[in-house]
Amino acid sequence: MPLVAVLALTACASKKPDDLALDDTPADQLYNEGLAFRAAGDLKEATKKFEEVDRLHPYSEYARKSLINLAFTHYSRGQYPEAITAAKRFATLYPGSPDAAYALYIMGNSYFHQIPDVTRDQQVTARALATMRELVQRYPDSEYASDARKKIRVTVDQLAGKEMETGRYYLKRRNYVAAINRFRYVVENYQETRHIEEALSRLTEAYYAMGVVNEAQTAAAVLGHNYPESQWYKDSYSLLKKGGYEPSAHPGSWITRAFESIKVL
């Protein structure tokens, strides 16, 4: 007997009868077994059953149902990359499904739970933001939209915090141009976050250190107009007073224009 044939027979003989019969298990039976395991809280076994449906019956209706369940079980087990893969496949293959919003929600939350400390790269944060925004834009009336909007605010604040952290790094090292670029980005893109007061104060500090007094005055004036009780404003005001200057908004400043665009001033 040829060696290849012997190996093939040996491989088949090594399998248990149950393993061989598994390939013939109907899709609905595997799916219902998965649901039973999920209901019992055995998410590991549920995941296996849903994966079998997806593998053995990829074009069945149960494959679609199993895929969204796979996204859920992976997410619930903290397997976020796997949850993202399953949810993304579902959203791509079945965009018109009633569960498409849920798939995006699982995907967005999977990114959200992987958001790192603000000192680290925020690529995952940006992906969480993009996914939650897509969910709100495509399915604004879904039951998941409200929570997605809350997480959008959190992710935006996190991204602003990263810009501030980097800006402070440059400011401490007297790299004023690089610091200003970071604080400017916050002012122009994250005006509704909690970082806006500090960003304006840091702009005052950086511009003043460079001798660009008119921009320093403008940053302080905008800060004082919108947040008159802020400690950041008090600090900026004191800094200017030491040099004999007052906060004053200059019409030609980019800072003034940035706030006029949303009618804050």
Coordinates of C-alpha atoms in Angstrom, one line a residue:
M1 CA 0.0 0.0 0.0
P2 CA 1.4 3.5 -0.9
L3 CA 2.7 5.5 2.0
V4 CA 0.3 8.4 1.4
A5 CA -2.7 6.0 1.6
V6 CA -1.4 4.5 4.8
L7 CA -1.0 8.0 6.4
A8 CA -4.5 8.9 5.3
L9 CA -6.0 5.8 6.8
T10 CA -4.0 6.3 10.0
A11 CA -5.3 9.9 10.3
C12 CA -8.9 8.8 9.9
A13 CA -8.4 5.9 12.3
S14 CA -7.1 8.3 14.9
K15 CA -10.3 10.4 14.9
K16 CA -13.1 9.5 17.3
P17 CA -16.4 8.5 15.7
D18 CA -18.0 11.7 17.2
D19 CA -15.5 13.9 15.4
L20 CA -16.3 12.4 12.1
A21 CA -20.0 12.6 12.6
L22 CA -19.7 16.3 13.6
D23 CA -19.4 17.3 9.9
D24 CA -22.9 16.0 9.2
T25 CA -24.5 17.8 12.1
P26 CA -27.3 20.1 10.8
A27 CA -26.8 23.9 11.1
D28 CA -29.9 24.4 13.2
Q29 CA -28.8 21.8 15.7
L30 CA -25.3 23.3 16.1
Y31 CA -26.8 26.8 16.4
N32 CA -29.4 25.7 19.0
E33 CA -26.7 24.0 21.0
G34 CA -24.7 27.2 20.9
L35 CA -27.7 29.1 22.2
A36 CA -28.2 26.6 25.0
F37 CA -24.6 27.0 26.1
R38 CA -24.9 30.8 25.9
A39 CA -28.0 30.7 28.0
A40 CA -26.3 28.5 30.6
G41 CA -23.4 30.9 30.8
D42 CA -20.9 28.6 29.1
L43 CA -19.6 31.1 26.6
K44 CA -16.5 29.0 25.7
E45 CA -18.6 26.1 24.5
A46 CA -21.1 28.5 22.9
T47 CA -18.3 30.1 20.9
K48 CA -17.2 26.6 19.6
K49 CA -20.7 25.8 18.4
F50 CA -21.2 29.1 16.6
E51 CA -17.7 28.7 15.0
E52 CA -18.7 25.3 13.7
V53 CA -21.9 26.7 12.1
D54 CA -19.8 29.4 10.5
R55 CA -17.2 26.9 9.3
L56 CA -19.5 24.0 8.2
H57 CA -22.6 25.9 6.9
P58 CA -21.2 29.3 5.8
Y59 CA -24.1 30.1 3.4
S60 CA -27.0 29.2 5.7
E61 CA -29.2 31.5 7.6
Y62 CA -27.8 30.0 10.8
A63 CA -24.3 31.2 9.8
R64 CA -25.6 34.8 9.9
K65 CA -27.1 34.3 13.3
S66 CA -24.0 32.5 14.5
L67 CA -21.8 35.3 13.4
I68 CA -23.5 38.0 15.5
N69 CA -23.5 35.6 18.4
L70 CA -19.8 35.0 17.9
A71 CA -19.2 38.7 18.1
F72 CA -21.1 38.7 21.4
T73 CA -19.5 35.7 23.0
H74 CA -16.0 36.9 22.1
Y75 CA -16.8 40.3 23.5
S76 CA -18.2 38.9 26.7
R77 CA -15.1 36.8 27.2
G78 CA -12.8 39.8 26.7
Q79 CA -11.5 38.6 23.4
Y80 CA -11.8 42.0 21.8
P81 CA -9.7 41.4 18.6
E82 CA -11.8 38.3 17.8
A83 CA -15.0 40.2 18.6
I84 CA -14.0 43.0 16.3
T85 CA -13.3 40.6 13.5
A86 CA -16.6 38.8 13.8
A87 CA -18.6 42.1 14.2
K88 CA -16.8 43.7 11.2
R89 CA -17.6 40.6 9.0
F90 CA -21.2 40.8 10.0
A91 CA -21.5 44.5 9.4
T92 CA -19.9 44.0 6.0
L93 CA -21.9 41.0 4.9
Y94 CA -25.3 42.0 6.3
P95 CA -25.5 45.8 6.3
G96 CA -29.3 45.7 6.0
S97 CA -29.8 43.3 8.9
P98 CA -31.6 44.5 12.0
D99 CA -28.5 43.4 13.9
A100 CA -26.1 45.6 11.9
A101 CA -26.3 48.3 14.5
Y102 CA -25.6 45.8 17.3
A103 CA -22.5 44.6 15.3
L104 CA -21.1 48.1 15.2
Y105 CA -21.9 48.6 18.8
I106 CA -19.9 45.5 19.8
M107 CA -17.1 46.6 17.5
G108 CA -17.0 50.1 19.0
N109 CA -17.1 48.8 22.5
S110 CA -14.3 46.3 21.8
Y111 CA -12.1 49.1 20.7
F112 CA -13.3 51.2 23.6
H113 CA -12.2 48.7 26.2
Q114 CA -8.8 48.6 24.7
I115 CA -8.2 52.4 25.0
P116 CA -4.7 52.8 26.6
D117 CA -3.3 55.4 29.0
V118 CA -3.2 58.9 27.5
T119 CA 0.6 58.7 27.4
R120 CA 0.5 55.9 24.8
D121 CA -0.5 55.8 21.2
Q122 CA -4.2 56.5 20.7
Q123 CA -4.8 54.6 17.4
V124 CA -7.4 52.3 19.2
T125 CA -9.1 55.4 20.6
A126 CA -9.5 56.8 17.1
R127 CA -11.0 53.6 15.9
A128 CA -13.4 53.5 18.8
L129 CA -14.5 57.0 17.9
A130 CA -14.8 56.3 14.2
T131 CA -16.9 53.2 14.9
M132 CA -19.2 54.9 17.4
R133 CA -19.7 57.8 15.0
E134 CA -20.6 55.4 12.2
L135 CA -23.1 53.8 14.4
V136 CA -24.8 57.1 15.3
Q137 CA -24.8 58.3 11.7
R138 CA -26.2 55.1 10.2
Y139 CA -28.5 54.1 13.0
P140 CA -29.4 57.3 14.9
D141 CA -32.6 55.9 16.4
S142 CA -31.2 52.5 17.4
E143 CA -31.2 51.5 21.1
Y144 CA -27.4 51.7 21.0
A145 CA -27.1 55.3 19.8
S146 CA -27.4 56.9 23.2
D147 CA -24.6 55.0 24.7
A148 CA -22.5 55.5 21.6
R149 CA -22.9 59.2 21.9
K150 CA -21.6 59.1 25.5
K151 CA -18.6 57.1 24.4
I152 CA -17.9 59.5 21.6
R153 CA -17.5 62.3 24.2
V154 CA -15.2 60.1 26.2
T155 CA -13.0 59.2 23.2
V156 CA -12.9 62.8 21.9
D157 CA -11.8 63.9 25.4
Q158 CA -9.1 61.2 25.4
L159 CA -7.7 62.3 22.1
A160 CA -7.6 65.9 23.2
G161 CA -5.8 64.7 26.4
K162 CA -3.2 63.1 24.3
E163 CA -2.6 66.3 22.3
M164 CA -2.3 68.2 25.6
E165 CA 0.1 65.7 27.1
T166 CA 2.3 66.0 24.0
G167 CA 2.0 69.8 24.0
R168 CA 3.1 70.0 27.7
Y169 CA 6.1 67.8 26.8
Y170 CA 7.2 70.3 24.2
L171 CA 6.5 73.3 26.3
K172 CA 8.5 72.0 29.2
R173 CA 11.5 71.6 26.8
R174 CA 10.9 75.1 25.4
N175 CA 10.0 73.8 21.9
Y176 CA 7.4 76.5 21.7
V177 CA 6.4 76.0 18.0
A178 CA 5.7 72.3 18.5
A179 CA 3.8 73.0 21.7
I180 CA 1.7 75.7 20.1
N181 CA 0.8 73.3 17.2
R182 CA -0.6 70.8 19.7
F183 CA -2.5 73.3 21.8
R184 CA -3.8 74.9 18.6
Y185 CA -5.1 71.5 17.4
V186 CA -7.1 71.2 20.7
V187 CA -8.6 74.7 20.3
E188 CA -9.6 74.1 16.7
N189 CA -10.9 70.5 17.1
Y190 CA -11.8 69.8 20.7
Q191 CA -13.5 73.0 22.0
E192 CA -16.2 71.1 23.8
T193 CA -13.8 69.0 25.9
R194 CA -12.5 69.8 29.4
H195 CA -9.1 70.5 28.0
I196 CA -10.0 73.8 26.3
E197 CA -9.3 76.0 29.3
E198 CA -5.8 74.6 29.8
A199 CA -5.1 74.7 26.0
L200 CA -5.8 78.5 25.9
S201 CA -3.7 79.1 29.0
R202 CA -0.8 77.1 27.6
L203 CA -1.1 79.1 24.4
T204 CA -0.8 82.3 26.4
E205 CA 2.3 80.9 28.1
A206 CA 3.9 79.7 24.9
Y207 CA 3.2 82.7 22.8
Y208 CA 4.4 85.0 25.6
A209 CA 7.6 83.1 26.0
M210 CA 8.2 83.5 22.2
G211 CA 7.5 87.3 22.4
V212 CA 4.3 87.0 20.3
V213 CA 2.4 89.2 22.7
N214 CA -0.7 89.8 20.6
E215 CA -1.5 86.1 20.3
A216 CA -0.8 85.6 24.0
Q217 CA -3.2 88.5 24.8
T218 CA -5.8 87.0 22.5
A219 CA -5.6 83.5 24.1
A220 CA -6.0 85.0 27.5
A221 CA -8.9 87.2 26.4
V222 CA -10.8 84.3 24.9
L223 CA -10.1 82.3 28.0
G224 CA -11.4 85.0 30.3
H225 CA -14.5 85.7 28.2
N226 CA -15.6 82.1 28.2
Y227 CA -14.3 81.0 31.6
P228 CA -13.9 84.0 33.8
E229 CA -13.7 82.0 37.0
S230 CA -11.2 79.6 35.7
Q231 CA -7.9 79.2 37.6
W232 CA -6.3 78.8 34.1
Y233 CA -7.5 82.3 33.3
K234 CA -6.2 83.8 36.6
D235 CA -2.8 82.3 35.9
S236 CA -2.7 83.7 32.3
Y237 CA -3.9 87.1 33.5
S238 CA -1.1 87.2 36.1
L239 CA 1.5 86.2 33.5
L240 CA 0.5 89.1 31.2
K241 CA 0.3 91.6 34.1
K242 CA 3.9 90.8 35.0
G243 CA 5.0 92.2 31.6
G244 CA 2.6 95.1 31.8
Y245 CA 0.0 93.7 29.4
E246 CA -3.7 93.0 29.5
P247 CA -5.8 90.3 27.9
S248 CA -7.0 91.6 24.6
A249 CA -8.6 89.8 21.7
H250 CA -7.0 90.8 18.3
P251 CA -9.4 90.4 15.4
G252 CA -6.8 89.0 13.1
S253 CA -5.8 86.2 15.4
W254 CA -6.5 82.6 14.4
I255 CA -7.7 82.1 18.0
T256 CA -10.4 84.7 17.6
R257 CA -11.5 83.2 14.3
A258 CA -11.6 79.7 15.8
F259 CA -14.1 80.8 18.5
E260 CA -16.1 83.0 16.2
S261 CA -16.9 80.0 14.0
I262 CA -18.9 78.5 16.8
K263 CA -20.2 81.8 18.1
V264 CA -18.7 81.5 21.6
L265 CA -17.5 85.1 21.7

